[in-house]
PDB file of C-alpha atoms in Angstrom:
ATOM      1  CA  MET A   1     -99.274 188.338-210.018  1.00  0.00           C
ATOM      2  CA  GLY A   2    -101.598 185.949-208.307  1.00  0.00           C
ATOM      3  CA  PRO A   3    -104.954 184.779-209.264  1.00  0.00           C
ATOM      4  CA  ILE A   4    -108.262 186.380-208.627  1.00  0.00           C
ATOM      5  CA  ASP A   5    -108.313 186.194-204.919  1.00  0.00           C
ATOM      6  CA  ALA A   6    -107.687 188.617-202.036  1.00  0.00           C
ATOM      7  CA  ASP A   7    -105.968 185.618-200.308  1.00  0.00           C
ATOM      8  CA  ASP A   8    -103.082 186.682-202.505  1.00  0.00           C
ATOM      9  CA  ASP A   9    -101.721 189.579-200.686  1.00  0.00           C
ATOM     10  CA  ARG A  10    -100.225 191.001-203.902  1.00  0.00           C
ATOM     11  CA  ILE A  11    -103.702 191.962-205.166  1.00  0.00           C
ATOM     12  CA  ASP A  12    -105.257 193.184-201.948  1.00  0.00           C
ATOM     13  CA  ASP A  13    -104.854 196.816-202.894  1.00  0.00           C
ATOM     14  CA  ARG A  14    -106.947 196.131-206.075  1.00  0.00           C
ATOM     15  CA  SER A  15    -109.973 194.798-204.156  1.00  0.00           C
ATOM     16  CA  GLY A  16    -112.317 197.655-205.161  1.00  0.00           C
ATOM     17  CA  GLY A  17    -112.686 199.745-202.098  1.00  0.00           C
ATOM     18  CA  ASP A  18    -113.552 196.957-199.612  1.00  0.00           C
ATOM     19  CA  ARG A  19    -110.917 197.930-197.230  1.00  0.00           C
ATOM     20  CA  THR A  20    -111.238 199.678-193.758  1.00  0.00           C
ATOM     21  CA  ASP A  21    -108.892 201.856-192.060  1.00  0.00           C
ATOM     22  CA  ASP A  22    -108.307 199.657-189.246  1.00  0.00           C
ATOM     23  CA  ALA A  23    -108.265 196.267-191.231  1.00  0.00           C
ATOM     24  CA  ILE A  24    -105.398 193.878-190.391  1.00  0.00           C
ATOM     25  CA  ASP A  25    -103.610 192.486-193.423  1.00  0.00           C
ATOM     26  CA  LYS A  26    -104.123 188.719-193.998  1.00  0.00           C
ATOM     27  CA  ALA A  27    -100.429 187.877-193.894  1.00  0.00           C
ATOM     28  CA  THR A  28    -100.103 189.150-190.256  1.00  0.00           C
ATOM     29  CA  ILE A  29    -103.279 186.997-189.291  1.00  0.00           C
ATOM     30  CA  ARG A  30    -101.923 183.947-191.056  1.00  0.00           C
ATOM     31  CA  GLN A  31     -98.646 184.117-189.221  1.00  0.00           C
ATOM     32  CA  ARG A  32    -100.405 184.581-185.874  1.00  0.00           C
ATOM     33  CA  ILE A  33    -102.781 181.683-186.368  1.00  0.00           C
ATOM     34  CA  TRP A  34     -99.979 179.360-187.633  1.00  0.00           C
ATOM     35  CA  ASP A  35     -97.737 180.304-184.634  1.00  0.00           C
ATOM     36  CA  ASP A  36    -100.715 179.862-182.215  1.00  0.00           C
ATOM     37  CA  LEU A  37    -101.667 176.345-183.576  1.00  0.00           C
ATOM     38  CA  GLU A  38     -98.065 175.160-183.323  1.00  0.00           C
ATOM     39  CA  GLU A  39     -97.378 176.659-179.846  1.00  0.00           C
ATOM     40  CA  SER A  40    -100.663 175.662-178.463  1.00  0.00           C
ATOM     41  CA  GLY A  41    -100.128 171.896-179.614  1.00  0.00           C
ATOM     42  CA  VAL A  42    -103.471 172.006-181.515  1.00  0.00           C
ATOM     43  CA  ALA A  43    -101.669 171.586-184.910  1.00  0.00           C
ATOM     44  CA  ARG A  44    -101.576 167.951-186.443  1.00  0.00           C
ATOM     45  CA  PHE A  45     -99.565 166.487-189.081  1.00  0.00           C
ATOM     46  CA  PRO A  46     -98.287 167.633-191.642  1.00  0.00           C
ATOM     47  CA  PHE A  47     -95.880 169.873-189.785  1.00  0.00           C
ATOM     48  CA  PRO A  48     -95.190 172.752-189.555  1.00  0.00           C
ATOM     49  CA  PRO A  49     -98.557 174.320-189.982  1.00  0.00           C
ATOM     50  CA  HIS A  50     -97.023 177.368-191.689  1.00  0.00           C
ATOM     51  CA  GLY A  51     -97.501 177.888-195.305  1.00  0.00           C
ATOM     52  CA  ARG A  52    -100.521 175.510-195.710  1.00  0.00           C
ATOM     53  CA  ILE A  53    -104.280 175.005-194.688  1.00  0.00           C
ATOM     54  CA  PRO A  54    -103.347 173.800-191.099  1.00  0.00           C
ATOM     55  CA  ASN A  55    -104.464 170.547-189.852  1.00  0.00           C
ATOM     56  CA  PHE A  56    -105.900 170.483-186.259  1.00  0.00           C
ATOM     57  CA  GLU A  57    -106.904 168.237-183.559  1.00  0.00           C
ATOM     58  CA  ASN A  58    -110.326 166.647-183.733  1.00  0.00           C
ATOM     59  CA  ALA A  59    -110.772 167.544-187.384  1.00  0.00           C
ATOM     60  CA  ASN A  60    -112.737 164.251-187.773  1.00  0.00           C
ATOM     61  CA  ARG A  61    -115.191 165.511-185.043  1.00  0.00           C
ATOM     62  CA  ALA A  62    -115.781 168.756-187.225  1.00  0.00           C
ATOM     63  CA  ALA A  63    -116.360 166.644-190.181  1.00  0.00           C
ATOM     64  CA  ASP A  64    -118.971 164.622-188.266  1.00  0.00           C
ATOM     65  CA  ARG A  65    -120.579 167.742-187.106  1.00  0.00           C
ATOM     66  CA  LEU A  66    -120.743 169.134-190.642  1.00  0.00           C
ATOM     67  CA  ALA A  67    -122.328 166.003-191.742  1.00  0.00           C
ATOM     68  CA  ASP A  68    -125.172 166.708-189.172  1.00  0.00           C
ATOM     69  CA  GLN A  69    -126.215 169.848-190.869  1.00  0.00           C
ATOM     70  CA  PRO A  70    -129.108 170.100-193.332  1.00  0.00           C
ATOM     71  CA  GLU A  71    -126.890 171.601-195.980  1.00  0.00           C
ATOM     72  CA  TRP A  72    -124.763 168.415-196.013  1.00  0.00           C
ATOM     73  CA  GLU A  73    -127.716 166.161-195.926  1.00  0.00           C
ATOM     74  CA  ALA A  74    -129.370 167.921-199.009  1.00  0.00           C
ATOM     75  CA  ALA A  75    -126.173 167.690-201.135  1.00  0.00           C
ATOM     76  CA  THR A  76    -125.416 165.105-203.566  1.00  0.00           C
ATOM     77  CA  THR A  77    -122.403 166.753-205.112  1.00  0.00           C
ATOM     78  CA  ILE A  78    -119.626 168.398-203.160  1.00  0.00           C
ATOM     79  CA  LYS A  79    -116.655 170.318-204.207  1.00  0.00           C
ATOM     80  CA  ALA A  80    -113.879 169.949-201.659  1.00  0.00           C
ATOM     81  CA  ASN A  81    -110.323 171.206-201.136  1.00  0.00           C
ATOM     82  CA  PRO A  82    -107.444 168.640-201.041  1.00  0.00           C
ATOM     83  CA  ASP A  83    -105.870 169.666-197.716  1.00  0.00           C
ATOM     84  CA  ALA A  84    -105.340 167.311-194.696  1.00  0.00           C
ATOM     85  CA  PRO A  85    -107.982 168.923-192.285  1.00  0.00           C
ATOM     86  CA  GLN A  86    -110.607 168.197-194.800  1.00  0.00           C
ATOM     87  CA  LEU A  87    -109.606 164.622-195.475  1.00  0.00           C
ATOM     88  CA  PRO A  88    -112.239 163.240-192.920  1.00  0.00           C
ATOM     89  CA  VAL A  89    -114.835 165.556-194.782  1.00  0.00           C
ATOM     90  CA  ARG A  90    -114.039 163.919-198.184  1.00  0.00           C
ATOM     91  CA  ARG A  91    -114.064 160.402-196.653  1.00  0.00           C
ATOM     92  CA  ARG A  92    -117.521 161.063-195.070  1.00  0.00           C
ATOM     93  CA  ALA A  93    -118.961 162.471-198.181  1.00  0.00           C
ATOM     94  CA  LEU A  94    -118.095 159.250-200.165  1.00  0.00           C
ATOM     95  CA  ARG A  95    -119.402 157.153-197.266  1.00  0.00           C
ATOM     96  CA  ASP A  96    -122.561 159.083-197.478  1.00  0.00           C
ATOM     97  CA  GLY A  97    -122.868 158.390-201.176  1.00  0.00           C
ATOM     98  CA  LYS A  98    -122.007 161.915-202.281  1.00  0.00           C
ATOM     99  CA  THR A  99    -119.875 162.658-205.427  1.00  0.00           C
ATOM    100  CA  VAL A 100    -116.800 164.721-204.669  1.00  0.00           C
ATOM    101  CA  TYR A 101    -114.985 166.960-207.019  1.00  0.00           C
ATOM    102  CA  MET A 102    -111.490 168.424-206.333  1.00  0.00           C
ATOM    103  CA  ALA A 103    -109.625 170.822-208.538  1.00  0.00           C
ATOM    104  CA  VAL A 104    -106.285 169.740-209.900  1.00  0.00           C
ATOM    105  CA  PRO A 105    -103.218 171.607-208.457  1.00  0.00           C
ATOM    106  CA  ARG A 106    -103.338 175.140-209.860  1.00  0.00           C
ATOM    107  CA  LEU A 107    -105.954 174.409-212.363  1.00  0.00           C
ATOM    108  CA  ALA A 108    -103.141 173.511-214.668  1.00  0.00           C
ATOM    109  CA  ASP A 109    -104.812 170.930-216.881  1.00  0.00           C
ATOM    110  CA  GLU A 110    -107.675 171.222-219.361  1.00  0.00           C
ATOM    111  CA  ARG A 111    -109.293 168.575-217.419  1.00  0.00           C
ATOM    112  CA  CYS A 112    -109.073 170.620-214.256  1.00  0.00           C
ATOM    113  CA  PHE A 113    -111.148 168.646-211.888  1.00  0.00           C
ATOM    114  CA  LEU A 114    -111.027 165.190-210.194  1.00  0.00           C
ATOM    115  CA  LYS A 115    -114.244 163.511-209.765  1.00  0.00           C
ATOM    116  CA  LEU A 116    -114.561 160.969-206.932  1.00  0.00           C
ATOM    117  CA  ASP A 117    -117.729 158.763-207.663  1.00  0.00           C
ATOM    118  CA  PRO A 118    -118.519 156.644-204.585  1.00  0.00           C
ATOM    119  CA  ASP A 119    -120.128 153.907-206.896  1.00  0.00           C
ATOM    120  CA  ALA A 120    -117.018 153.670-208.966  1.00  0.00           C
ATOM    121  CA  LEU A 121    -114.532 153.436-206.020  1.00  0.00           C
ATOM    122  CA  ASP A 122    -113.353 150.537-203.907  1.00  0.00           C
ATOM    123  CA  ASP A 123    -111.092 152.139-201.436  1.00  0.00           C
ATOM    124  CA  TYR A 124    -112.562 155.532-200.078  1.00  0.00           C
ATOM    125  CA  ASP A 125    -109.524 155.957-197.691  1.00  0.00           C
ATOM    126  CA  ALA A 126    -107.020 155.806-200.509  1.00  0.00           C
ATOM    127  CA  ALA A 127    -109.042 157.860-203.063  1.00  0.00           C
ATOM    128  CA  THR A 128    -109.572 160.863-200.713  1.00  0.00           C
ATOM    129  CA  THR A 129    -105.818 161.465-199.922  1.00  0.00           C
ATOM    130  CA  VAL A 130    -103.951 164.157-201.935  1.00  0.00           C
ATOM    131  CA  SER A 131    -101.897 161.541-203.915  1.00  0.00           C
ATOM    132  CA  GLY A 132    -104.557 158.866-204.111  1.00  0.00           C
ATOM    133  CA  SER A 133    -107.129 161.327-205.560  1.00  0.00           C
ATOM    134  CA  SER A 134    -105.170 161.611-208.748  1.00  0.00           C
ATOM    135  CA  THR A 135    -104.743 157.758-209.078  1.00  0.00           C
ATOM    136  CA  HIS A 136    -108.294 156.796-208.176  1.00  0.00           C
ATOM    137  CA  GLY A 137    -110.215 159.737-209.295  1.00  0.00           C
ATOM    138  CA  ASP A 138    -111.520 160.398-212.805  1.00  0.00           C
ATOM    139  CA  GLN A 139    -109.956 163.548-214.133  1.00  0.00           C
ATOM    140  CA  VAL A 140    -112.733 165.404-216.071  1.00  0.00           C
ATOM    141  CA  GLY A 141    -113.058 168.764-217.925  1.00  0.00           C
ATOM    142  CA  PRO A 142    -115.361 171.541-216.855  1.00  0.00           C
ATOM    143  CA  GLU A 143    -118.112 170.484-219.234  1.00  0.00           C
ATOM    144  CA  ASP A 144    -118.482 167.136-217.388  1.00  0.00           C
ATOM    145  CA  VAL A 145    -118.873 168.571-213.827  1.00  0.00           C
ATOM    146  CA  GLU A 146    -122.326 168.342-212.319  1.00  0.00           C
ATOM    147  CA  PRO A 147    -123.842 171.332-210.476  1.00  0.00           C
ATOM    148  CA  ILE A 148    -122.339 171.597-207.033  1.00  0.00           C
ATOM    149  CA  ASP A 149    -124.671 171.512-204.031  1.00  0.00           C
ATOM    150  CA  LEU A 150    -121.950 172.322-201.348  1.00  0.00           C
ATOM    151  CA  ILE A 151    -118.492 173.617-201.386  1.00  0.00           C
ATOM    152  CA  VAL A 152    -116.131 172.839-198.632  1.00  0.00           C
ATOM    153  CA  SER A 153    -113.016 175.026-198.303  1.00  0.00           C
ATOM    154  CA  GLY A 154    -110.021 174.961-196.029  1.00  0.00           C
ATOM    155  CA  SER A 155    -109.144 178.037-194.114  1.00  0.00           C
ATOM    156  CA  VAL A 156    -106.271 179.410-192.065  1.00  0.00           C
ATOM    157  CA  ALA A 157    -108.541 181.685-190.216  1.00  0.00           C
ATOM    158  CA  VAL A 158    -112.370 182.692-190.483  1.00  0.00           C
ATOM    159  CA  THR A 159    -113.919 185.823-189.118  1.00  0.00           C
ATOM    160  CA  GLU A 160    -117.111 186.118-187.180  1.00  0.00           C
ATOM    161  CA  ASP A 161    -118.938 187.301-190.356  1.00  0.00           C
ATOM    162  CA  GLY A 162    -117.726 184.495-192.343  1.00  0.00           C
ATOM    163  CA  SER A 163    -114.758 186.109-194.089  1.00  0.00           C
ATOM    164  CA  ARG A 164    -112.044 183.530-194.893  1.00  0.00           C
ATOM    165  CA  ILE A 165    -108.403 183.778-194.885  1.00  0.00           C
ATOM    166  CA  GLY A 166    -106.547 181.020-197.013  1.00  0.00           C
ATOM    167  CA  LYS A 167    -102.813 180.312-197.225  1.00  0.00           C
ATOM    168  CA  GLY A 168    -102.317 183.165-199.692  1.00  0.00           C
ATOM    169  CA  GLU A 169    -102.052 181.621-203.112  1.00  0.00           C
ATOM    170  CA  GLY A 170    -105.570 182.563-204.369  1.00  0.00           C
ATOM    171  CA  TYR A 171    -106.681 179.380-205.885  1.00  0.00           C
ATOM    172  CA  SER A 172    -109.831 178.601-203.744  1.00  0.00           C
ATOM    173  CA  ASP A 173    -111.632 181.734-204.809  1.00  0.00           C
ATOM    174  CA  LEU A 174    -110.535 181.362-208.322  1.00  0.00           C
ATOM    175  CA  GLU A 175    -112.096 177.883-208.452  1.00  0.00           C
ATOM    176  CA  TYR A 176    -115.238 179.338-207.102  1.00  0.00           C
ATOM    177  CA  ALA A 177    -115.354 182.043-209.789  1.00  0.00           C
ATOM    178  CA  VAL A 178    -114.658 179.440-212.452  1.00  0.00           C
ATOM    179  CA  LEU A 179    -117.588 177.272-211.312  1.00  0.00           C
ATOM    180  CA  ARG A 180    -119.736 180.436-210.999  1.00  0.00           C
ATOM    181  CA  ASP A 181    -118.947 181.339-214.602  1.00  0.00           C
ATOM    182  CA  LEU A 182    -119.664 177.901-215.675  1.00  0.00           C
ATOM    183  CA  GLY A 183    -123.158 178.121-214.092  1.00  0.00           C
ATOM    184  CA  LEU A 184    -122.281 175.197-211.660  1.00  0.00           C
ATOM    185  CA  VAL A 185    -122.699 177.217-208.476  1.00  0.00           C
ATOM    186  CA  ASP A 186    -124.902 180.231-207.613  1.00  0.00           C
ATOM    187  CA  ASP A 187    -125.970 182.382-204.772  1.00  0.00           C
ATOM    188  CA  GLU A 188    -127.892 179.406-203.089  1.00  0.00           C
ATOM    189  CA  THR A 189    -124.806 177.213-203.080  1.00  0.00           C
ATOM    190  CA  SER A 190    -123.684 176.849-199.428  1.00  0.00           C
ATOM    191  CA  VAL A 191    -119.992 177.276-198.742  1.00  0.00           C
ATOM    192  CA  ALA A 192    -118.678 175.638-195.591  1.00  0.00           C
ATOM    193  CA  THR A 193    -115.329 175.397-193.693  1.00  0.00           C
ATOM    194  CA  THR A 194    -114.188 173.188-190.821  1.00  0.00           C
ATOM    195  CA  VAL A 195    -111.611 174.793-188.482  1.00  0.00           C
ATOM    196  CA  HIS A 196    -110.552 174.656-184.912  1.00  0.00           C
ATOM    197  CA  GLU A 197    -111.974 177.187-182.359  1.00  0.00           C
ATOM    198  CA  ARG A 198    -108.505 178.884-182.325  1.00  0.00           C
ATOM    199  CA  GLN A 199    -108.941 179.602-185.996  1.00  0.00           C
ATOM    200  CA  LEU A 200    -111.996 181.815-185.425  1.00  0.00           C
ATOM    201  CA  ILE A 201    -111.036 185.548-185.141  1.00  0.00           C
ATOM    202  CA  ASP A 202    -112.827 188.902-184.589  1.00  0.00           C
ATOM    203  CA  ASP A 203    -110.278 191.104-186.224  1.00  0.00           C
ATOM    204  CA  PRO A 204    -111.290 193.614-189.013  1.00  0.00           C
ATOM    205  CA  VAL A 205    -109.818 192.057-192.247  1.00  0.00           C
ATOM    206  CA  ALA A 206    -109.403 193.482-195.614  1.00  0.00           C
ATOM    207  CA  ILE A 207    -111.854 191.647-197.825  1.00  0.00           C
ATOM    208  CA  GLY A 208    -112.195 192.236-201.515  1.00  0.00           C
ATOM    209  CA  ARG A 209    -115.067 191.769-204.061  1.00  0.00           C
ATOM    210  CA  HIS A 210    -113.721 188.486-205.338  1.00  0.00           C
ATOM    211  CA  ASP A 211    -113.604 186.892-201.820  1.00  0.00           C
ATOM    212  CA  VAL A 212    -116.038 184.069-201.218  1.00  0.00           C
ATOM    213  CA  THR A 213    -117.783 184.166-197.772  1.00  0.00           C
ATOM    214  CA  MET A 214    -118.400 181.149-195.689  1.00  0.00           C
ATOM    215  CA  THR A 215    -122.138 180.495-195.026  1.00  0.00           C
ATOM    216  CA  LEU A 216    -121.267 177.569-192.693  1.00  0.00           C
ATOM    217  CA  VAL A 217    -118.439 177.527-190.157  1.00  0.00           C
ATOM    218  CA  VAL A 218    -118.081 174.222-188.348  1.00  0.00           C
ATOM    219  CA  THR A 219    -115.540 173.549-185.460  1.00  0.00           C
ATOM    220  CA  PRO A 220    -115.382 170.277-183.428  1.00  0.00           C
ATOM    221  CA  ASP A 221    -117.502 171.788-180.882  1.00  0.00           C
ATOM    222  CA  ARG A 222    -120.057 174.197-182.607  1.00  0.00           C
ATOM    223  CA  VAL A 223    -121.672 175.279-185.752  1.00  0.00           C
ATOM    224  CA  ARG A 224    -121.841 179.031-186.807  1.00  0.00           C
ATOM    225  CA  ARG A 225    -124.043 180.351-189.738  1.00  0.00           C
ATOM    226  CA  PRO A 226    -122.758 183.942-190.379  1.00  0.00           C
ATOM    227  CA  PRO A 227    -125.136 186.523-191.669  1.00  0.00           C
ATOM    228  CA  GLU A 228    -125.647 186.209-195.527  1.00  0.00           C
ATOM    229  CA  GLN A 229    -123.409 188.408-197.661  1.00  0.00           C
ATOM    230  CA  ARG A 230    -122.739 188.943-201.287  1.00  0.00           C
ATOM    231  CA  GLN A 231    -120.775 186.355-203.199  1.00  0.00           C
ATOM    232  CA  PRO A 232    -118.580 186.962-206.200  1.00  0.00           C
ATOM    233  CA  SER A 233    -120.635 186.728-209.440  1.00  0.00           C
ATOM    234  CA  GLY A 234    -117.872 185.049-211.408  1.00  0.00           C
ATOM    235  CA  ILE A 235    -114.298 185.904-212.525  1.00  0.00           C
ATOM    236  CA  ASP A 236    -113.082 189.443-212.270  1.00  0.00           C
ATOM    237  CA  TRP A 237    -110.825 189.594-215.263  1.00  0.00           C
ATOM    238  CA  THR A 238    -109.266 192.962-214.169  1.00  0.00           C
ATOM    239  CA  LEU A 239    -107.413 191.123-211.473  1.00  0.00           C
ATOM    240  CA  LEU A 240    -105.862 188.641-214.041  1.00  0.00           C
ATOM    241  CA  ASP A 241    -102.789 189.562-215.865  1.00  0.00           C
ATOM    242  CA  GLU A 242    -102.159 188.079-219.444  1.00  0.00           C
ATOM    243  CA  GLU A 243     -99.689 185.570-218.288  1.00  0.00           C
ATOM    244  CA  ARG A 244    -102.219 184.039-215.723  1.00  0.00           C
ATOM    245  CA  ARG A 245    -105.027 184.072-218.343  1.00  0.00           C
ATOM    246  CA  GLU A 246    -102.790 182.053-220.704  1.00  0.00           C
ATOM    247  CA  GLU A 247    -101.306 179.568-218.247  1.00  0.00           C
ATOM    248  CA  ILE A 248    -104.679 178.274-216.912  1.00  0.00           C
ATOM    249  CA  PRO A 249    -106.518 176.381-219.663  1.00  0.00           C
ATOM    250  CA  VAL A 250    -110.031 176.809-218.250  1.00  0.00           C
ATOM    251  CA  LEU A 251    -109.422 180.584-218.198  1.00  0.00           C
ATOM    252  CA  ARG A 252    -108.624 180.599-221.891  1.00  0.00           C
ATOM    253  CA  GLN A 253    -111.785 178.540-222.553  1.00  0.00           C
ATOM    254  CA  LEU A 254    -113.939 181.031-220.634  1.00  0.00           C
ATOM    255  CA  ARG A 255    -112.389 184.044-222.187  1.00  0.00           C
ATOM    256  CA  ASP A 256    -112.750 182.693-225.571  1.00  0.00           C
ATOM    257  CA  ARG A 257    -116.460 181.958-224.837  1.00  0.00           C
ATOM    258  CA  SER A 258    -117.085 185.426-223.527  1.00  0.00           C
ATOM    259  CA  ASP A 259    -115.297 187.014-226.592  1.00  0.00           C
ATOM    260  CA  GLY A 260    -117.407 184.840-228.962  1.00  0.00           C
TER     261      GLY A 260
END
């Protein structure tokens, strides 16, 4: 079983009644978007776009447009995904003097976040790559993470109402749920994504109560602020089997704290 995220198709049926009869399953939409980005020539390295958060042409322009928004200007701490299309977002954040947090892969360590402090780094370009972040960043535990002002997520697709479809592993929403349980994000925390116009869809999608809604969708050409929707209030333990609870250290910590 996957983690707490309807991005993981294996738990969509446990989403708590948020499905609609005409909803299209996420796997179908992912495949369509991946194929379209590749066939249209919009996809950028790494190739193929399939099976990942796809990189896209003019991702740097989308990052610049995001940086023009008041949510960005007000933020001093940003939690960002590690994927290629958001690389210019991470670099721009450091250059703007913002602290960047990234989760370690699969939250597999007790110190499950990487902190990129612009005042402590000499080479922003190296520090913001997937491999460079683990070398240049400071790996910290949840207790050392500062409150997050803005979350930036990678997406395969985003609906007009801000519903996000990830690559299907479920960790993005799990990371949000962990931060929510730790009191580091709340209903006022903006959640943004940068995507290509071809990744915006108007299909009805099955969304679960544990899915995080985007409050800011930025493409190279425009900005969209979907209507405000309910965000998950924390970890839904009913969607996590015992094996998953035991293999992720921060989940063990949070469960022990709640049991205590």
